[in-house]
Amino acid sequence: EDKVVQSPLSLVVHEGDTVTLNCSYEVTNFRSLLWYKQEKKAPTFLFMLTSSGIEKKSGRLSSILDKKELFSILNITATQTGDSAVYLCAVVMYGQNFVFGPGTRLSVLP
Amino acid sequence: SAVISQKPSRDICQRGTSLTIQCQVDSQVTMMFWYRQQPGQSLTLIATANQGSEATYESGFVIDKFPISRPNLTFSTLTVSNMSPEDSSIYLCSYGWDDGTEAFFGQGTRLTVV
């Protein structure tokens, strides 16, 4: 059965801290891995990763994929209260099947 | 990326009734998907909406309960039929590309069944 696991499920930090969110997966026909930020209802796209070892960066956020060990990490440096959200990892398989992880709920305290 | 709009944004419905959720994309897209997100849970794929043919449903979801239409490459609807309180969830539509790149989501519909 295809599955995506995220850890931790919940995290509370203070502004300025750096956090690392983890996503591991076991799927057939891996195509890409996606990270989303969900604040209210609709997830917003952060990164798409398809190749190992290539870091994607956007401001204070960065992510990398390891296809050999079947995991990805999402780093957020100098966290701000606006980073408080649920971060979802999803794996896309050939055939366009998406499998979402349970999400990591990040709370950034002032 | 194409702009995706979903409506209604929220609704409160009586049990036994049905609700149709609409999803509009401002350009043609190949793949459209419908998800359910139950309280405190992650997203679960309900079905892939195929243009010109029946939707492809995931295990645990059936057409009688969640009929889907996809009349063209820019529009899809999901109906939640004969609702019960267990159907209270956020429902999300999304679109994706053939090359398996990122999927973008509509604003979501928060459904409460009383």
XYZ file of N, CA and C in Angstrom:
672
model
N 0.851 -1.195 0.000
C 0.000 0.000 0.000
C 0.883 1.240 0.000
N 0.569 2.151 -0.878
C 1.329 3.393 -0.947
C 1.079 4.227 0.311
N 2.145 4.784 0.868
C 1.949 5.614 2.039
C 3.003 6.696 2.139
N 2.601 7.781 2.772
C 3.476 8.917 3.025
C 3.388 9.231 4.516
N 4.525 9.344 5.141
C 4.588 9.577 6.585
C 5.308 10.886 6.838
N 4.757 11.692 7.713
C 5.407 12.948 8.059
C 5.697 12.980 9.554
N 6.810 13.658 9.877
C 7.148 13.841 11.288
C 7.874 15.168 11.477
N 7.727 15.790 12.638
C 6.741 15.425 13.638
C 5.331 15.773 13.159
N 4.324 15.319 13.847
C 2.953 15.669 13.486
C 2.599 17.055 14.000
N 3.287 17.468 15.039
C 3.020 18.773 15.624
C 4.315 19.342 16.169
N 4.470 20.660 16.058
C 5.723 21.293 16.457
C 5.418 22.713 16.910
N 5.955 23.081 18.049
C 5.797 24.445 18.561
C 7.171 25.047 18.748
N 7.401 26.193 18.119
C 8.705 26.860 18.210
C 8.479 28.338 18.473
N 9.566 29.052 18.702
C 9.502 30.496 18.873
C 10.057 31.188 17.645
N 9.594 32.384 17.424
C 10.082 33.164 16.281
C 11.602 33.175 16.268
N 12.149 33.021 15.077
C 13.595 33.033 14.921
C 14.210 31.645 14.910
N 13.464 30.650 15.397
C 13.976 29.285 15.385
C 14.025 28.754 13.960
N 14.826 27.718 13.769
C 14.868 26.986 12.498
C 14.209 25.630 12.706
N 13.374 25.243 11.768
C 12.684 23.951 11.884
C 12.964 23.092 10.666
N 12.926 21.787 10.903
C 13.076 20.801 9.831
C 11.897 19.849 9.896
N 11.168 19.781 8.804
C 10.022 18.882 8.711
C 10.403 17.714 7.813
N 9.950 16.530 8.213
C 10.352 15.322 7.511
C 9.181 14.658 6.796
N 9.507 14.071 5.669
C 8.521 13.333 4.892
C 9.191 12.092 4.323
N 8.669 10.927 4.661
C 9.191 9.688 4.078
C 8.066 8.988 3.335
N 8.423 8.181 2.374
C 7.373 7.593 1.552
C 7.727 6.179 1.110
N 6.688 5.434 0.849
C 6.811 4.117 0.241
C 5.713 4.043 -0.810
N 6.097 4.212 -2.050
C 5.108 4.200 -3.128
C 5.673 3.447 -4.318
N 4.767 3.049 -5.178
C 5.171 2.459 -6.452
C 5.185 3.559 -7.505
N 6.085 3.475 -8.413
C 6.130 4.404 -9.562
C 6.200 5.870 -9.143
N 7.149 6.168 -8.290
C 7.355 7.548 -7.836
C 7.625 8.448 -9.031
N 6.968 9.642 -8.986
C 7.206 10.611 -10.057
C 7.766 11.911 -9.492
N 7.115 12.420 -8.445
C 7.583 13.671 -7.846
C 7.050 13.778 -6.425
N 7.643 14.665 -5.663
C 7.208 14.926 -4.297
C 6.903 16.410 -4.182
N 5.791 16.721 -3.571
C 5.328 18.095 -3.463
C 5.181 18.486 -1.993
N 5.489 19.723 -1.715
C 5.240 20.302 -0.394
C 4.207 21.416 -0.524
N 3.273 21.420 0.444
C 2.233 22.436 0.475
C 2.155 23.039 1.877
N 1.667 24.273 1.909
C 1.364 24.952 3.165
C -0.145 25.157 3.212
N -0.764 24.711 4.301
C -2.209 24.856 4.428
C -2.523 25.664 5.673
N -3.064 26.864 5.457
C -3.372 27.737 6.584
C -4.848 27.684 6.945
N -5.707 27.734 5.968
C -7.131 27.685 6.243
C -7.734 26.468 5.549
N -8.203 26.647 4.335
C -8.784 25.513 3.631
C -7.890 24.997 2.519
N -7.456 25.897 1.668
C -6.780 25.445 0.462
C -5.269 25.389 0.645
N -4.639 24.258 0.356
C -3.175 24.187 0.394
C -2.581 25.061 -0.701
N -1.489 25.696 -0.375
C -0.757 26.467 -1.386
C 0.559 25.768 -1.676
N 0.887 25.725 -2.922
C 2.047 24.985 -3.393
C 3.338 25.652 -2.946
N 4.293 24.854 -2.482
C 5.613 25.364 -2.102
C 6.686 24.871 -3.074
N 6.867 23.574 -3.144
C 7.963 23.017 -3.937
C 7.531 21.727 -4.629
N 8.153 21.490 -5.747
C 8.099 20.186 -6.391
C 9.520 19.661 -6.508
N 9.718 18.413 -6.108
C 11.038 17.790 -6.133
C 10.945 16.515 -6.955
N 11.860 16.370 -7.880
C 11.876 15.151 -8.686
C 13.233 14.462 -8.659
N 14.285 15.203 -8.398
C 15.634 14.633 -8.448
C 16.288 14.705 -7.081
N 17.097 13.708 -6.790
C 17.790 13.676 -5.503
C 18.879 14.726 -5.440
N 19.052 15.277 -4.253
C 20.208 16.109 -3.985
C 20.151 17.530 -4.493
N 19.095 17.890 -5.175
C 18.998 19.264 -5.686
C 18.087 20.050 -4.753
N 18.674 21.045 -4.104
C 17.903 21.813 -3.136
C 17.063 22.866 -3.845
N 15.800 22.934 -3.447
C 14.938 24.003 -3.928
C 14.837 25.046 -2.820
N 14.908 26.310 -3.203
C 14.849 27.374 -2.186
C 13.858 28.441 -2.592
N 13.193 28.972 -1.578
C 12.315 30.108 -1.788
C 12.321 30.908 -0.499
N 13.098 31.969 -0.507
C 13.210 32.793 0.701
C 13.797 32.002 1.850
N 13.045 31.901 2.929
C 13.532 31.198 4.122
C 13.227 29.705 4.066
N 12.545 29.280 3.026
C 12.184 27.872 2.913
C 13.101 27.175 1.927
N 13.435 25.945 2.245
C 14.210 25.127 1.319
C 13.805 23.678 1.508
N 14.043 22.892 0.477
C 13.658 21.496 0.524
C 14.588 20.672 -0.344
N 14.736 19.416 0.031
C 15.601 18.519 -0.720
C 15.020 17.125 -0.667
N 15.337 16.348 -1.672
C 14.793 14.995 -1.821
C 15.936 13.982 -1.856
N 15.724 12.856 -1.214
C 16.660 11.734 -1.286
C 15.890 10.517 -1.784
N 16.038 10.207 -3.049
C 15.255 9.126 -3.654
C 15.796 7.750 -3.301
N 17.017 7.714 -2.821
C 17.568 6.431 -2.398
C 17.000 6.031 -1.037
N 16.973 7.007 -0.129
C 16.456 6.745 1.215
C 14.964 7.034 1.328
N 14.363 7.521 0.265
C 12.914 7.747 0.170
C 12.417 8.746 1.206
N 13.040 9.906 1.229
C 12.532 10.939 2.118
C 12.873 12.321 1.573
N 12.184 13.283 2.157
C 12.433 14.684 1.845
C 12.352 15.474 3.134
N 13.052 16.594 3.168
C 12.939 17.499 4.298
C 12.575 18.894 3.801
N 11.850 19.589 4.640
C 11.514 20.988 4.396
C 12.088 21.784 5.557
N 12.960 22.722 5.235
C 13.571 23.572 6.255
C 12.972 24.960 6.203
N 12.734 25.503 7.378
C 12.307 26.896 7.480
C 13.242 27.581 8.463
N 13.954 28.575 7.994
C 14.881 29.297 8.866
C 14.219 30.586 9.356
N 14.717 31.086 10.496
C 14.228 32.357 11.057
C 12.710 32.413 11.018
N 12.071 31.435 11.631
C 10.616 31.314 11.541
C 9.911 32.574 12.042
N 8.732 32.788 11.454
C 7.885 33.928 11.819
C 6.500 33.390 12.166
N 5.716 34.197 12.857
C 4.374 33.729 13.238
C 3.540 33.401 12.004
N 3.817 34.063 10.916
C 3.089 33.784 9.679
C 3.416 32.434 9.073
N 4.423 31.773 9.595
C 4.746 30.421 9.123
C 3.860 29.376 9.787
N 3.098 29.771 10.775
C 2.202 28.826 11.460
C 1.183 28.279 10.469
N 1.158 26.980 10.328
C 0.295 26.331 9.331
C 0.494 24.832 9.448
N -0.275 24.118 8.654
C -0.023 22.690 8.461
C 0.766 22.544 7.170
N 1.848 21.804 7.224
C 2.679 21.568 6.048
C 2.443 20.138 5.571
N 1.994 20.047 4.337
C 1.635 18.755 3.751
C 2.674 18.321 2.740
N 2.994 17.057 2.801
C 3.861 16.433 1.809
C 2.984 15.510 0.975
N 3.158 15.540 -0.315
C 2.391 14.661 -1.196
C 3.329 14.028 -2.208
N 3.077 12.774 -2.520
C 3.856 12.086 -3.536
C 2.966 11.841 -4.749
N 3.485 12.163 -5.898
C 2.779 11.935 -7.155
C 3.377 10.713 -7.821
N 2.522 9.821 -8.247
C 2.986 8.623 -8.939
C 2.587 8.699 -10.406
N 3.266 7.950 -11.220
C 2.872 7.881 -12.625
C 1.445 7.363 -12.690
N 0.646 7.978 -13.554
C -0.779 7.702 -13.535
C -1.505 8.783 -12.768
N -0.754 9.781 -12.292
C -1.301 10.966 -11.631
C -1.975 10.674 -10.310
N -1.588 9.612 -9.644
C -2.113 9.373 -8.305
C -1.332 10.205 -7.291
N -2.069 10.916 -6.478
C -1.467 11.706 -5.415
C -1.744 11.010 -4.079
N -0.726 10.918 -3.248
C -0.912 10.436 -1.879
C -0.370 11.489 -0.937
N -1.216 11.939 -0.044
C -0.822 12.968 0.919
C -0.424 12.352 2.249
N 0.561 12.973 2.880
C 0.899 12.621 4.244
C -0.067 13.282 5.210
N 0.046 12.968 6.498
C -0.890 13.493 7.496
C -0.667 14.965 7.813
N 0.480 15.479 7.423
C 0.756 16.885 7.701
C 1.507 17.090 9.007
N 2.259 18.171 9.063
C 2.902 18.628 10.294
C 2.297 19.971 10.660
N 1.733 20.049 11.846
C 1.149 21.312 12.320
C 2.218 22.116 13.034
N 2.624 23.220 12.431
C 3.670 24.084 12.988
C 3.035 25.310 13.632
N 3.399 25.548 14.859
C 2.965 26.754 15.559
C 4.195 27.560 15.931
N 4.233 28.806 15.484
C 5.357 29.680 15.782
C 4.870 30.747 16.753
N 5.438 30.747 17.934
C 5.029 31.689 18.965
C 5.875 32.952 18.911
N 5.276 34.105 19.209
C 6.044 35.354 19.158
C 7.078 35.409 20.271
N 0.549 29.622 -13.889
C -0.459 28.668 -13.458
C -1.853 29.223 -13.702
N -2.804 28.329 -13.933
C -4.181 28.746 -14.140
C -4.838 29.064 -12.808
N -5.802 29.982 -12.858
C -6.540 30.352 -11.648
C -7.701 29.381 -11.489
N -7.884 28.865 -10.300
C -8.936 27.895 -10.027
C -9.883 28.478 -8.984
N -11.163 28.431 -9.265
C -12.173 28.998 -8.369
C -13.164 27.913 -7.974
N -13.512 27.896 -6.718
C -14.409 26.870 -6.199
C -15.522 27.560 -5.431
N -16.746 27.028 -5.596
C -17.853 27.578 -4.826
C -18.914 26.513 -4.586
N -19.672 26.592 -3.509
C -19.616 27.642 -2.502
C -18.400 27.479 -1.599
N -18.087 28.498 -0.844
C -16.957 28.404 0.069
C -17.351 27.671 1.341
N -18.617 27.738 1.667
C -19.103 27.002 2.827
C -20.611 26.831 2.705
N -21.121 25.816 3.382
C -22.565 25.616 3.414
C -22.919 24.758 4.620
N -24.109 24.986 5.098
C -24.675 24.159 6.169
C -25.914 23.507 5.581
N -25.947 22.194 5.600
C -27.012 21.468 4.912
C -27.718 20.504 5.855
N -28.956 20.232 5.521
C -29.730 19.256 6.287
C -29.387 17.848 5.833
N -29.395 16.931 6.762
C -29.129 15.539 6.379
C -30.174 15.063 5.386
N -29.739 14.215 4.499
C -30.631 13.680 3.479
C -30.673 14.503 2.202
N -30.147 15.712 2.244
C -30.129 16.552 1.040
C -28.816 16.357 0.292
N -28.681 17.039 -0.828
C -27.474 16.951 -1.654
C -26.917 18.348 -1.897
N -25.632 18.418 -2.081
C -24.959 19.679 -2.372
C -24.030 19.485 -3.560
N -24.077 20.416 -4.499
C -23.162 20.373 -5.637
C -22.128 21.470 -5.506
N -20.882 21.090 -5.599
C -19.746 22.008 -5.511
C -19.182 22.199 -6.917
N -18.906 23.439 -7.249
C -18.411 23.739 -8.589
C -16.949 24.172 -8.545
N -16.236 23.822 -9.585
C -14.832 24.177 -9.691
C -14.567 24.660 -11.113
N -14.066 25.867 -11.235
C -13.824 26.498 -12.534
C -12.354 26.884 -12.645
N -11.732 26.520 -13.764
C -10.342 26.895 -14.023
C -10.342 27.858 -15.207
N -9.467 28.846 -15.170
C -9.549 29.871 -16.215
C -8.779 29.511 -17.476
N -8.265 28.296 -17.548
C -7.701 27.793 -18.800
C -7.888 26.281 -18.826
N -7.683 25.702 -19.980
C -7.926 24.265 -20.108
C -6.863 23.462 -19.369
N -7.295 22.511 -18.607
C -6.370 21.653 -17.874
C -6.768 20.205 -18.109
N -5.783 19.353 -18.100
C -6.049 17.950 -18.401
C -6.683 17.232 -17.224
N -6.048 17.359 -16.081
C -6.450 16.567 -14.928
C -7.131 17.462 -13.887
N -8.276 17.013 -13.415
C -8.916 17.672 -12.275
C -9.247 16.604 -11.229
N -9.104 16.989 -9.991
C -9.246 16.044 -8.897
C -10.165 16.621 -7.819
N -10.795 15.714 -7.094
C -11.598 16.106 -5.941
C -11.086 15.391 -4.695
N -10.931 16.186 -3.613
C -10.411 15.675 -2.353
C -11.398 15.966 -1.235
N -11.298 15.154 -0.203
C -12.016 15.415 1.035
C -10.994 15.534 2.157
N -11.223 16.474 3.033
C -10.357 16.617 4.202
C -11.245 16.668 5.435
N -11.332 15.538 6.132
C -12.139 15.478 7.332
C -11.423 16.189 8.469
N -12.167 16.618 9.458
C -11.572 17.414 10.537
C -10.330 16.764 11.126
N -9.253 17.525 11.165
C -8.011 17.045 11.746
C -7.256 16.042 10.900
N -7.730 15.797 9.689
C -7.102 14.788 8.832
C -6.411 15.432 7.642
N -5.644 14.624 6.929
C -5.036 15.100 5.699
C -6.009 14.921 4.546
N -5.537 15.225 3.362
C -6.392 15.146 2.187
C -6.513 13.705 1.707
N -7.718 13.337 1.332
C -7.975 12.026 0.746
C -8.578 12.235 -0.628
N -7.993 11.603 -1.618
C -8.490 11.739 -2.978
C -9.804 10.984 -3.116
N -10.832 11.685 -3.602
C -12.119 11.057 -3.862
C -12.106 10.443 -5.256
N -11.744 11.267 -6.247
C -11.813 10.797 -7.626
C -11.050 11.736 -8.541
N -10.725 11.214 -9.690
C -10.171 12.005 -10.785
C -11.289 12.275 -11.764
N -11.491 13.548 -12.086
C -12.566 13.928 -12.998
C -12.029 13.904 -14.423
N -12.551 13.044 -15.237
C -12.090 12.858 -16.611
C -13.041 13.570 -17.565
N -12.483 14.350 -18.460
C -13.316 15.057 -19.422
C -13.869 14.089 -20.439
N -15.191 14.066 -20.574
C -15.830 13.235 -21.574
C -16.052 11.796 -21.188
N -15.711 11.436 -19.980
C -15.965 10.064 -19.532
C -16.222 10.058 -18.033
N -16.567 8.899 -17.516
C -16.853 8.813 -16.079
C -15.621 9.081 -15.235
N -15.854 9.611 -14.066
C -14.753 9.856 -13.145
C -14.172 8.533 -12.659
N -12.921 8.585 -12.259
C -12.241 7.418 -11.705
C -12.212 7.569 -10.189
N -12.897 6.672 -9.493
C -13.051 6.798 -8.052
C -12.015 5.977 -7.299
N -11.604 6.515 -6.170
C -10.674 5.807 -5.287
C -11.466 4.831 -4.413
N -10.719 3.912 -3.860
C -11.332 2.923 -2.984
C -12.063 3.612 -1.834
N -13.282 3.189 -1.612
C -14.071 3.763 -0.530
C -15.013 4.858 -0.970
N -14.930 5.253 -2.220
C -15.809 6.306 -2.759
C -16.551 5.757 -3.969
N -17.856 6.051 -4.028
C -18.670 5.514 -5.118
C -19.434 6.619 -5.815
N -19.770 6.337 -7.059
C -20.403 7.344 -7.894
C -21.774 7.744 -7.369
N -22.499 6.805 -6.784
C -23.836 7.143 -6.297
C -23.792 8.171 -5.178
N -22.745 8.126 -4.395
C -22.616 9.044 -3.271
C -21.962 10.363 -3.697
N -21.006 10.267 -4.615
C -20.241 11.438 -5.045
C -20.232 11.556 -6.570
N -21.364 11.789 -7.176
C -21.354 11.941 -8.635
C -20.543 13.161 -9.047
N -19.792 12.999 -10.108
C -18.883 14.037 -10.608
C -19.182 14.281 -12.071
N -19.174 15.543 -12.446
C -19.278 15.874 -13.865
C -18.021 16.595 -14.309
N -17.673 16.430 -15.579
C -16.540 17.141 -16.181
C -16.919 17.396 -17.643
N -17.778 18.395 -17.862
C -18.291 18.602 -19.220
C -17.265 19.170 -20.196
N -16.227 19.827 -19.687
C -15.188 20.385 -20.557
C -13.884 20.462 -19.779
N -12.861 21.039 -20.392
C -11.526 21.043 -19.791
C -11.316 22.172 -18.784
N -12.367 22.934 -18.486
C -12.207 24.035 -17.535
C -13.143 23.936 -16.338
N -13.999 22.938 -16.292
C -15.068 22.939 -15.291
C -15.349 21.529 -14.793
N -15.665 21.439 -13.491
C -16.075 20.171 -12.913
C -16.986 20.434 -11.724
N -17.859 19.479 -11.449
C -18.685 19.555 -10.247
C -18.598 18.252 -9.479
N -18.732 18.380 -8.183
C -18.837 17.235 -7.275
C -20.134 17.403 -6.494
N -20.938 16.364 -6.487
C -22.160 16.379 -5.679
C -21.985 15.435 -4.502
N -22.327 15.912 -3.341
C -22.349 15.061 -2.153
C -23.817 14.726 -1.922
N -24.162 13.463 -2.107
C -25.564 13.071 -2.129
C -26.017 12.480 -0.804
N -27.312 12.658 -0.533
C -27.925 12.046 0.642
C -27.013 12.214 1.868
N -26.752 13.451 2.186
C -25.723 13.762 3.177
C -26.090 13.331 4.584
N -25.060 12.983 5.318
C -25.174 12.681 6.745
C -24.109 13.502 7.467
N -24.198 13.617 8.784
C -23.179 14.396 9.510
C -21.754 13.926 9.251
N -21.573 12.657 8.909
C -20.231 12.146 8.629
C -19.631 12.751 7.365
N -20.452 13.367 6.559
C -19.955 14.028 5.345
C -19.426 15.428 5.625
N -19.557 15.884 6.836
C -19.032 17.204 7.194
C -17.523 17.200 7.029
N -17.034 18.001 6.118
C -15.614 18.010 5.762
C -15.325 19.263 4.964
N -14.062 19.417 4.635
C -13.681 20.367 3.598
C -13.506 19.575 2.317
N -14.094 20.084 1.248
C -13.951 19.453 -0.061
C -13.131 20.391 -0.949
N -12.152 19.815 -1.607
C -11.221 20.604 -2.407
C -11.132 20.054 -3.816
N -11.133 20.950 -4.776
C -10.822 20.538 -6.135
C -9.402 20.993 -6.461
N -8.785 20.316 -7.369
C -7.459 20.732 -7.807
C -7.271 20.354 -9.266
N -6.277 20.931 -9.875
C -5.913 20.528 -11.230
C -4.439 20.196 -11.273
N -4.077 19.383 -12.255
C -2.685 19.024 -12.418
C -2.368 18.879 -13.891
N -1.112 18.704 -14.171
C -0.653 18.579 -15.550
C -0.225 17.150 -15.836
N -0.179 16.829 -17.095
C 0.188 15.475 -17.503
C 1.567 15.057 -17.019
N 2.461 16.045 -16.841
C 3.835 15.685 -16.506
C 4.043 15.489 -15.012
N 2.950 15.421 -14.252
C 3.069 15.125 -12.826
C 3.646 16.250 -12.011
N 3.567 17.442 -12.519
C 4.061 18.584 -11.761
C 3.014 19.044 -10.751
N 3.264 20.176 -10.193
C 2.474 20.591 -9.043
C 0.982 20.634 -9.337
N 0.206 20.424 -8.306
C -1.235 20.566 -8.383
C -1.624 21.821 -7.623
N -2.586 22.531 -8.148
C -3.091 23.739 -7.511
C -4.519 23.492 -7.050
N -4.857 24.104 -5.927
C -6.123 23.821 -5.290
C -7.076 24.995 -5.352
N -8.356 24.657 -5.418
C -9.381 25.661 -5.218
C -9.418 26.089 -3.766
N -10.293 27.036 -3.487
C -10.331 27.625 -2.155
C -10.957 26.702 -1.122
N -11.592 25.657 -1.571
C -12.194 24.706 -0.646
C -13.625 25.059 -0.291
N -14.409 24.032 0.014
C -15.786 24.188 0.474
C -15.902 23.524 1.837
N -16.253 24.317 2.815
C -16.444 23.758 4.171
C -17.907 23.377 4.316
N -18.166 22.093 4.374
C -19.529 21.573 4.442
C -19.823 21.088 5.855
N -20.937 21.561 6.380
C -21.429 21.088 7.682
C -22.813 20.513 7.466
N -22.994 19.275 7.889
C -24.288 18.609 7.744
C -24.911 18.468 9.126
N -26.128 18.979 9.239
C -26.785 18.970 10.561
C -28.046 18.103 10.521
